[in-house]
Amino acid sequence: MKYIIIITFLTTLLGSNSLDRNVVKILSSEEFKTQIENKSVQLIDVRTPKEFQSGHITGAENIDFYSDKFAFEFNKLDKDKAVYVYCRSGSRSNKASKKLVELGFIEIYDLKGGFLNYK
């Protein structure tokens, strides 16, 4: 019985990671720019408001990853439409992408290297 529980746990854990990879796509700076350029997209900067005010990608909305309202603000967006996320260096947007999968988003694009890498 103990082995069945362990196998079930591992299957669930590994299956979840597989789902994340299918839903979340990591894009290079060039790919990200091409996909958002001159288009109406859900473009979200998950940095703090102070970081956002110091510079951001044109058209981005700021939803702070550390905010208590993170899930609330994302739940206002269309989960069936692609969402593009970025942060400073890629770490927070990676964590944010995982949360978005849990919230039910089905198409997530994360900027590799974050805003620091954006050209």
Coordinates of C-alpha atoms in Angstrom, one line a residue, residues 23-107:
V23 CA 1.4 25.4 -21.2
V24 CA 4.4 27.6 -20.4
K25 CA 6.7 28.5 -23.3
I26 CA 10.0 30.3 -22.6
L27 CA 10.7 32.8 -25.4
S28 CA 13.9 34.5 -26.3
S29 CA 13.9 38.3 -26.3
E30 CA 13.5 38.4 -30.1
E31 CA 10.6 35.8 -30.1
F32 CA 8.8 37.7 -27.3
K33 CA 9.1 41.0 -29.0
T34 CA 7.9 39.6 -32.3
Q35 CA 4.8 38.1 -30.7
I36 CA 3.8 41.2 -28.7
E37 CA 4.7 43.8 -31.3
N38 CA 1.8 45.8 -32.7
K39 CA -0.7 43.3 -31.2
S40 CA -3.3 43.5 -28.5
V41 CA -2.0 41.0 -26.0
Q42 CA -2.2 40.3 -22.3
L43 CA 1.2 41.6 -21.4
I44 CA 2.0 41.5 -17.7
D45 CA 5.0 42.8 -15.8
V46 CA 5.2 40.9 -12.5
R47 CA 7.8 43.2 -10.9
T48 CA 7.1 45.6 -8.0
P49 CA 5.4 48.9 -8.8
K50 CA 8.7 50.7 -8.2
E51 CA 10.5 48.5 -10.7
F52 CA 7.7 48.9 -13.2
Q53 CA 7.9 52.7 -12.9
S54 CA 11.6 52.7 -13.5
G55 CA 10.9 51.3 -17.0
H56 CA 8.8 48.6 -18.7
I57 CA 7.7 47.2 -22.0
T58 CA 5.2 49.5 -23.7
G59 CA 1.6 48.3 -23.2
A60 CA 2.4 46.1 -20.2
E61 CA 0.2 46.0 -17.1
N62 CA 1.8 45.7 -13.7
I63 CA 0.7 42.9 -11.4
D64 CA 3.2 42.5 -8.6
F65 CA 4.1 38.9 -8.0
Y66 CA 4.5 39.6 -4.3
S67 CA 1.2 41.3 -3.9
D68 CA -1.7 39.8 -2.0
K69 CA -3.9 40.7 -5.0
F70 CA -1.8 38.7 -7.5
A71 CA -4.4 35.9 -8.1
F72 CA -7.3 38.4 -7.9
E73 CA -5.8 40.6 -10.6
F74 CA -4.9 37.7 -12.9
N75 CA -8.4 36.3 -12.5
K76 CA -9.7 39.4 -14.2
L77 CA -7.9 38.4 -17.4
D78 CA -9.1 36.0 -20.1
K79 CA -7.7 32.6 -19.3
D80 CA -8.4 31.3 -22.8
K81 CA -6.2 34.0 -24.3
A82 CA -2.4 34.0 -24.3
V83 CA -0.7 35.8 -21.5
Y84 CA 2.8 37.2 -21.8
V85 CA 4.8 37.6 -18.6
Y86 CA 8.1 39.0 -17.6
C87 CA 10.0 40.2 -14.6
R88 CA 13.5 41.6 -14.0
S89 CA 15.6 38.5 -14.8
G90 CA 13.2 35.6 -15.3
S91 CA 12.9 34.1 -11.9
R92 CA 9.7 35.7 -10.7
S93 CA 8.0 35.3 -14.1
N94 CA 8.9 31.6 -14.0
K95 CA 7.2 31.3 -10.5
A96 CA 4.3 33.5 -11.7
S97 CA 3.8 31.2 -14.8
K98 CA 3.5 28.2 -12.5
K99 CA 0.8 30.0 -10.5
L100 CA -1.0 30.9 -13.7
V101 CA -1.1 27.2 -14.7
E102 CA -2.8 26.6 -11.3
L103 CA -5.2 29.4 -12.0
G104 CA -6.3 27.8 -15.2
F105 CA -4.4 29.8 -17.9
I106 CA -3.8 27.6 -21.0
E107 CA -1.2 29.6 -23.0

